[in-house]
PDB file of C-alpha atoms and ligand atoms in Angstrom:
ATOM      1  CA  MET A   1      -0.068  -0.018   0.063  1.00 95.00           C
ATOM      2  CA  ARG A   2       1.139   3.650  -0.813  1.00 97.00           C
ATOM      3  CA  ILE A   3       0.982   5.816   2.033  1.00 98.00           C
ATOM      4  CA  LEU A   4       1.152   9.722   2.173  1.00 98.00           C
ATOM      5  CA  ILE A   5       1.720  11.598   5.384  1.00 98.00           C
ATOM      6  CA  ASP A   6       1.459  15.107   5.707  1.00 98.00           C
ATOM      7  CA  MET A   7       4.239  16.784   8.067  1.00 98.00           C
ATOM      8  CA  ASP A   8       2.825  19.956   9.938  1.00 98.00           C
ATOM      9  CA  ASP A   9      -0.170  18.854  12.581  1.00 98.00           C
ATOM     10  CA  VAL A  10       0.447  15.305  11.691  1.00 98.00           C
ATOM     11  CA  LEU A  11       4.033  14.605  12.280  1.00 98.00           C
ATOM     12  CA  ALA A  12       5.232  17.800  13.431  1.00 98.00           C
ATOM     13  CA  ASP A  13       3.249  19.899  16.274  1.00 98.00           C
ATOM     14  CA  ALA A  14       3.131  23.340  14.355  1.00 98.00           C
ATOM     15  CA  VAL A  15       0.228  24.472  16.450  1.00 97.00           C
ATOM     16  CA  GLU A  16       2.724  24.594  19.494  1.00 97.00           C
ATOM     17  CA  ARG A  17       4.938  27.134  17.631  1.00 98.00           C
ATOM     18  CA  PHE A  18       2.033  29.502  17.148  1.00 98.00           C
ATOM     19  CA  PHE A  19       1.486  29.115  20.920  1.00 98.00           C
ATOM     20  CA  GLU A  20       5.268  29.540  21.636  1.00 98.00           C
ATOM     21  CA  TRP A  21       5.896  32.635  19.406  1.00 98.00           C
ATOM     22  CA  TYR A  22       2.275  34.353  20.554  1.00 98.00           C
ATOM     23  CA  GLU A  23       3.482  34.016  23.954  1.00 98.00           C
ATOM     24  CA  ARG A  24       6.831  35.438  23.141  1.00 98.00           C
ATOM     25  CA  ASP A  25       5.260  38.617  21.283  1.00 98.00           C
ATOM     26  CA  PHE A  26       2.294  39.046  24.050  1.00 98.00           C
ATOM     27  CA  GLY A  27       3.009  37.268  26.913  1.00 98.00           C
ATOM     28  CA  ILE A  28      -0.344  34.872  26.703  1.00 97.00           C
ATOM     29  CA  ARG A  29       0.173  31.211  26.505  1.00 98.00           C
ATOM     30  CA  TYR A  30      -2.636  29.324  24.719  1.00 97.00           C
ATOM     31  CA  THR A  31      -3.124  25.522  24.641  1.00 97.00           C
ATOM     32  CA  LYS A  32      -4.826  23.461  22.230  1.00 96.00           C
ATOM     33  CA  ALA A  33      -7.764  23.344  24.627  1.00 96.00           C
ATOM     34  CA  ASP A  34      -8.575  26.688  24.030  1.00 96.00           C
ATOM     35  CA  ILE A  35      -9.029  26.638  20.182  1.00 96.00           C
ATOM     36  CA  PRO A  36     -11.476  23.606  19.401  1.00 95.00           C
ATOM     37  CA  GLY A  37     -12.771  23.862  16.125  1.00 96.00           C
ATOM     38  CA  LYS A  38     -10.512  26.707  15.051  1.00 96.00           C
ATOM     39  CA  HIS A  39      -7.333  27.776  13.674  1.00 96.00           C
ATOM     40  CA  PHE A  40      -5.234  29.831  16.383  1.00 97.00           C
ATOM     41  CA  TYR A  41      -5.290  33.207  14.205  1.00 97.00           C
ATOM     42  CA  GLN A  42      -9.216  33.004  14.423  1.00 96.00           C
ATOM     43  CA  ILE A  43      -9.178  33.417  18.100  1.00 96.00           C
ATOM     44  CA  VAL A  44      -6.546  36.191  18.693  1.00 97.00           C
ATOM     45  CA  PRO A  45      -7.639  39.966  18.530  1.00 98.00           C
ATOM     46  CA  ASP A  46      -8.053  41.326  15.333  1.00 98.00           C
ATOM     47  CA  GLU A  47      -5.115  43.599  15.433  1.00 98.00           C
ATOM     48  CA  HIS A  48      -2.919  40.614  16.272  1.00 98.00           C
ATOM     49  CA  LYS A  49      -4.390  38.321  13.397  1.00 98.00           C
ATOM     50  CA  GLN A  50      -2.247  39.604  10.323  1.00 98.00           C
ATOM     51  CA  LEU A  51       1.028  38.861  12.455  1.00 98.00           C
ATOM     52  CA  VAL A  52       0.065  35.639  13.668  1.00 98.00           C
ATOM     53  CA  ARG A  53      -0.963  34.471  10.194  1.00 98.00           C
ATOM     54  CA  SER A  54       2.837  35.707   9.070  1.00 98.00           C
ATOM     55  CA  TYR A  55       4.522  33.559  11.695  1.00 98.00           C
ATOM     56  CA  PRO A  56       4.845  30.469   9.220  1.00 98.00           C
ATOM     57  CA  HIS A  57       6.258  32.680   6.570  1.00 98.00           C
ATOM     58  CA  GLN A  58       9.159  33.855   8.897  1.00 98.00           C
ATOM     59  CA  LYS A  59      12.536  32.143   9.133  1.00 97.00           C
ATOM     60  CA  GLY A  60      12.485  29.697  12.016  1.00 97.00           C
ATOM     61  CA  PHE A  61       9.042  28.622  12.128  1.00 98.00           C
ATOM     62  CA  PHE A  62       9.531  25.117  11.388  1.00 98.00           C
ATOM     63  CA  LYS A  63      12.909  24.634  13.253  1.00 97.00           C
ATOM     64  CA  ASP A  64      12.982  21.987  15.932  1.00 96.00           C
ATOM     65  CA  LEU A  65       9.101  21.401  15.773  1.00 98.00           C
ATOM     66  CA  PRO A  66       7.839  19.075  18.560  1.00 98.00           C
ATOM     67  CA  VAL A  67       6.990  15.607  17.387  1.00 98.00           C
ATOM     68  CA  ILE A  68       3.732  14.613  17.735  1.00 98.00           C
ATOM     69  CA  GLN A  69       3.350  11.822  20.121  1.00 98.00           C
ATOM     70  CA  ASP A  70       4.191   7.997  18.681  1.00 98.00           C
ATOM     71  CA  ALA A  71       4.575   9.293  15.219  1.00 98.00           C
ATOM     72  CA  LYS A  72       8.041   8.213  14.864  1.00 98.00           C
ATOM     73  CA  GLU A  73       7.614   4.763  16.079  1.00 97.00           C
ATOM     74  CA  THR A  74       4.670   4.287  14.132  1.00 97.00           C
ATOM     75  CA  VAL A  75       5.996   5.727  11.231  1.00 98.00           C
ATOM     76  CA  GLU A  76       8.959   3.741  11.465  1.00 97.00           C
ATOM     77  CA  VAL A  77       7.071   0.385  11.474  1.00 96.00           C
ATOM     78  CA  LEU A  78       4.680   1.304   8.780  1.00 96.00           C
ATOM     79  CA  SER A  79       7.767   2.450   6.471  1.00 96.00           C
ATOM     80  CA  ARG A  80       8.939  -1.228   6.517  1.00 95.00           C
ATOM     81  CA  MET A  81       5.598  -2.692   5.306  1.00 94.00           C
ATOM     82  CA  HIS A  82       4.343  -0.201   3.070  1.00 96.00           C
ATOM     83  CA  GLU A  83       5.465   2.334   0.238  1.00 97.00           C
ATOM     84  CA  LEU A  84       5.430   5.299   2.418  1.00 98.00           C
ATOM     85  CA  TYR A  85       5.867   9.274   1.407  1.00 98.00           C
ATOM     86  CA  ILE A  86       5.900  12.409   3.403  1.00 98.00           C
ATOM     87  CA  VAL A  87       4.164  14.795   1.420  1.00 98.00           C
ATOM     88  CA  SER A  88       4.323  18.592   2.703  1.00 98.00           C
ATOM     89  CA  ALA A  89       2.923  21.376   1.054  1.00 95.00           C
ATOM     90  CA  ALA A  90       6.094  23.280   1.710  1.00 95.00           C
ATOM     91  CA  MET A  91       5.779  25.655  -1.246  1.00 95.00           C
ATOM     92  CA  GLU A  92       3.703  27.753   0.764  1.00 95.00           C
ATOM     93  CA  PHE A  93       6.525  28.821   3.010  1.00 97.00           C
ATOM     94  CA  LYS A  94       9.556  29.549   1.143  1.00 96.00           C
ATOM     95  CA  TYR A  95      11.725  29.528   4.219  1.00 97.00           C
ATOM     96  CA  SER A  96      10.424  25.946   5.599  1.00 97.00           C
ATOM     97  CA  PHE A  97      12.385  23.818   3.176  1.00 96.00           C
ATOM     98  CA  THR A  98      15.724  23.429   4.882  1.00 97.00           C
ATOM     99  CA  ASP A  99      14.018  23.420   8.372  1.00 98.00           C
ATOM    100  CA  LYS A 100      11.599  20.608   7.212  1.00 98.00           C
ATOM    101  CA  TYR A 101      14.448  18.497   5.608  1.00 98.00           C
ATOM    102  CA  GLU A 102      16.670  18.551   8.797  1.00 98.00           C
ATOM    103  CA  TRP A 103      13.586  17.785  10.985  1.00 98.00           C
ATOM    104  CA  LEU A 104      13.127  14.799   8.748  1.00 98.00           C
ATOM    105  CA  ASP A 105      16.837  13.849   9.017  1.00 98.00           C
ATOM    106  CA  GLU A 106      16.621  14.242  12.964  1.00 98.00           C
ATOM    107  CA  HIS A 107      13.478  12.593  13.759  1.00 98.00           C
ATOM    108  CA  PHE A 108      12.795  10.269  11.001  1.00 98.00           C
ATOM    109  CA  PRO A 109      16.173   9.234   9.466  1.00 98.00           C
ATOM    110  CA  PHE A 110      14.507   6.099   7.876  1.00 97.00           C
ATOM    111  CA  ILE A 111      12.876   8.265   5.499  1.00 98.00           C
ATOM    112  CA  HIS A 112      14.963   8.557   2.524  1.00 98.00           C
ATOM    113  CA  TRP A 113      15.115  11.638   0.442  1.00 98.00           C
ATOM    114  CA  LYS A 114      13.039   9.911  -2.285  1.00 98.00           C
ATOM    115  CA  GLN A 115      10.024   9.313   0.138  1.00 98.00           C
ATOM    116  CA  ARG A 116      10.212  13.297   0.998  1.00 98.00           C
ATOM    117  CA  ILE A 117       7.709  15.276  -1.559  1.00 98.00           C
ATOM    118  CA  PHE A 118       7.654  19.046  -0.814  1.00 97.00           C
ATOM    119  CA  CYS A 119       5.194  20.168  -3.269  1.00 96.00           C
ATOM    120  CA  GLY A 120       2.287  22.761  -3.777  1.00 94.00           C
ATOM    121  CA  ASN A 121      -0.967  21.178  -4.779  1.00 93.00           C
ATOM    122  CA  LYS A 122      -1.089  17.739  -3.120  1.00 93.00           C
ATOM    123  CA  HIS A 123      -3.773  16.391  -5.357  1.00 92.00           C
ATOM    124  CA  LEU A 124      -0.834  15.567  -8.128  1.00 93.00           C
ATOM    125  CA  VAL A 125       0.550  13.128  -5.587  1.00 95.00           C
ATOM    126  CA  LYS A 126      -1.202   9.792  -6.047  1.00 95.00           C
ATOM    127  CA  GLY A 127      -1.533   6.994  -3.240  1.00 97.00           C
ATOM    128  CA  ASP A 128      -3.943   4.655  -1.485  1.00 97.00           C
ATOM    129  CA  VAL A 129      -4.137   6.688   1.645  1.00 97.00           C
ATOM    130  CA  LEU A 130      -3.583  10.032   2.713  1.00 98.00           C
ATOM    131  CA  ILE A 131      -3.465  11.110   6.440  1.00 98.00           C
ATOM    132  CA  ASP A 132      -3.682  14.754   6.720  1.00 98.00           C
ATOM    133  CA  ASP A 133      -5.350  17.623   9.045  1.00 98.00           C
ATOM    134  CA  HIS A 134      -6.623  19.963   6.228  1.00 97.00           C
ATOM    135  CA  ASP A 135     -10.073  19.455   4.227  1.00 97.00           C
ATOM    136  CA  PHE A 136      -8.471  20.984   1.133  1.00 96.00           C
ATOM    137  CA  ASN A 137      -5.964  18.357   0.959  1.00 97.00           C
ATOM    138  CA  LEU A 138      -8.228  15.270   2.066  1.00 97.00           C
ATOM    139  CA  SER A 139     -11.233  16.391  -0.232  1.00 96.00           C
ATOM    140  CA  VAL A 140      -9.406  16.252  -3.415  1.00 94.00           C
ATOM    141  CA  PHE A 141      -7.427  13.005  -2.591  1.00 95.00           C
ATOM    142  CA  PRO A 142      -8.394  10.445  -5.082  1.00 92.00           C
ATOM    143  CA  GLY A 143      -7.531   7.552  -2.591  1.00 95.00           C
ATOM    144  CA  ARG A 144      -8.778   7.001   0.951  1.00 96.00           C
ATOM    145  CA  PRO A 145      -8.473  10.099   2.964  1.00 97.00           C
ATOM    146  CA  ILE A 146      -7.908  10.086   6.861  1.00 98.00           C
ATOM    147  CA  VAL A 147      -8.190  13.148   8.882  1.00 98.00           C
ATOM    148  CA  PHE A 148      -5.498  13.166  11.793  1.00 98.00           C
ATOM    149  CA  THR A 149      -7.021  15.087  14.651  1.00 98.00           C
ATOM    150  CA  ALA A 150      -5.913  18.777  15.345  1.00 97.00           C
ATOM    151  CA  PRO A 151      -7.955  21.462  16.880  1.00 97.00           C
ATOM    152  CA  HIS A 152      -9.058  23.221  13.649  1.00 97.00           C
ATOM    153  CA  ASN A 153     -10.512  19.894  12.305  1.00 98.00           C
ATOM    154  CA  ILE A 154     -12.389  18.298  15.212  1.00 97.00           C
ATOM    155  CA  HIS A 155     -15.665  19.223  13.469  1.00 97.00           C
ATOM    156  CA  TYR A 156     -14.940  17.538  10.172  1.00 97.00           C
ATOM    157  CA  LYS A 157     -17.563  14.467   9.726  1.00 97.00           C
ATOM    158  CA  GLU A 158     -16.704  13.393   6.139  1.00 96.00           C
ATOM    159  CA  TYR A 159     -13.503  11.498   6.657  1.00 97.00           C
ATOM    160  CA  GLU A 160     -11.992   8.434   8.625  1.00 97.00           C
ATOM    161  CA  ARG A 161     -10.266   9.825  11.750  1.00 97.00           C
ATOM    162  CA  MET A 162      -7.228   9.146  13.510  1.00 97.00           C
ATOM    163  CA  ASN A 163      -6.846  10.855  16.720  1.00 98.00           C
ATOM    164  CA  THR A 164      -3.293   9.555  17.671  1.00 98.00           C
ATOM    165  CA  TRP A 165      -0.355   7.618  15.980  1.00 98.00           C
ATOM    166  CA  LEU A 166      -1.330   4.658  18.310  1.00 97.00           C
ATOM    167  CA  GLU A 167      -4.762   4.424  16.559  1.00 96.00           C
ATOM    168  CA  ALA A 168      -2.890   4.783  13.350  1.00 96.00           C
ATOM    169  CA  LYS A 169      -0.884   1.775  14.133  1.00 94.00           C
ATOM    170  CA  ASN A 170      -3.919  -0.204  15.120  1.00 94.00           C
ATOM    171  CA  PHE A 171      -5.717   0.900  11.915  1.00 93.00           C
ATOM    172  CA  PHE A 172      -3.045  -0.367   9.603  1.00 92.00           C
ATOM    173  CA  GLU A 173      -2.364  -3.492  11.693  1.00 90.00           C
ATOM    174  CA  GLY A 174      -5.794  -4.429  11.539  1.00 85.00           C
ATOM    175  CA  MET A 175      -6.243  -4.087   7.722  1.00 81.00           C
ATOM    176  CA  PRO A 176      -6.479  -6.967   5.683  1.00 70.00           C
TER     177      PRO A 176
HETATM  178 MG1  LIG B 201      -0.988  19.665   8.087  1.00 53.32          MG
END
């Protein structure tokens, strides 16, 4: 099976970086429990929205992001049993490439460069399963789209869902 896996908010905890930088700039620390069903920029004061939305376009946003719990162990197991690709729409953030590449080298060294796809529109990448946190990627995927739970997608109803990487491990182990 060819499994495609997104990076941000699936393997790498980008939401935490928003909280971290917002605390740096405004002295208030949010948590995921504060933003159910929302993107972070949607809950900050109007005068902060533009700055918050610019964070991922700034140098260093993607550097040393925390790894989502159990992602490394599960992806390593899956990579031995399946044809696995990391698919990140990195083109949106021009400073992200090196940080993302080095992040994979550090935390997912078993993912060969040939399995790393930094792209624009993901619908050009074909596979059997896509694990992603965004509707705009899942809705155009021609295979089996699976939403990985993040604060902004808890209301998605139209996809199979994985809340954790342990659930993902059980999901693939239970497949015929
Ligand atoms: Mg993502």
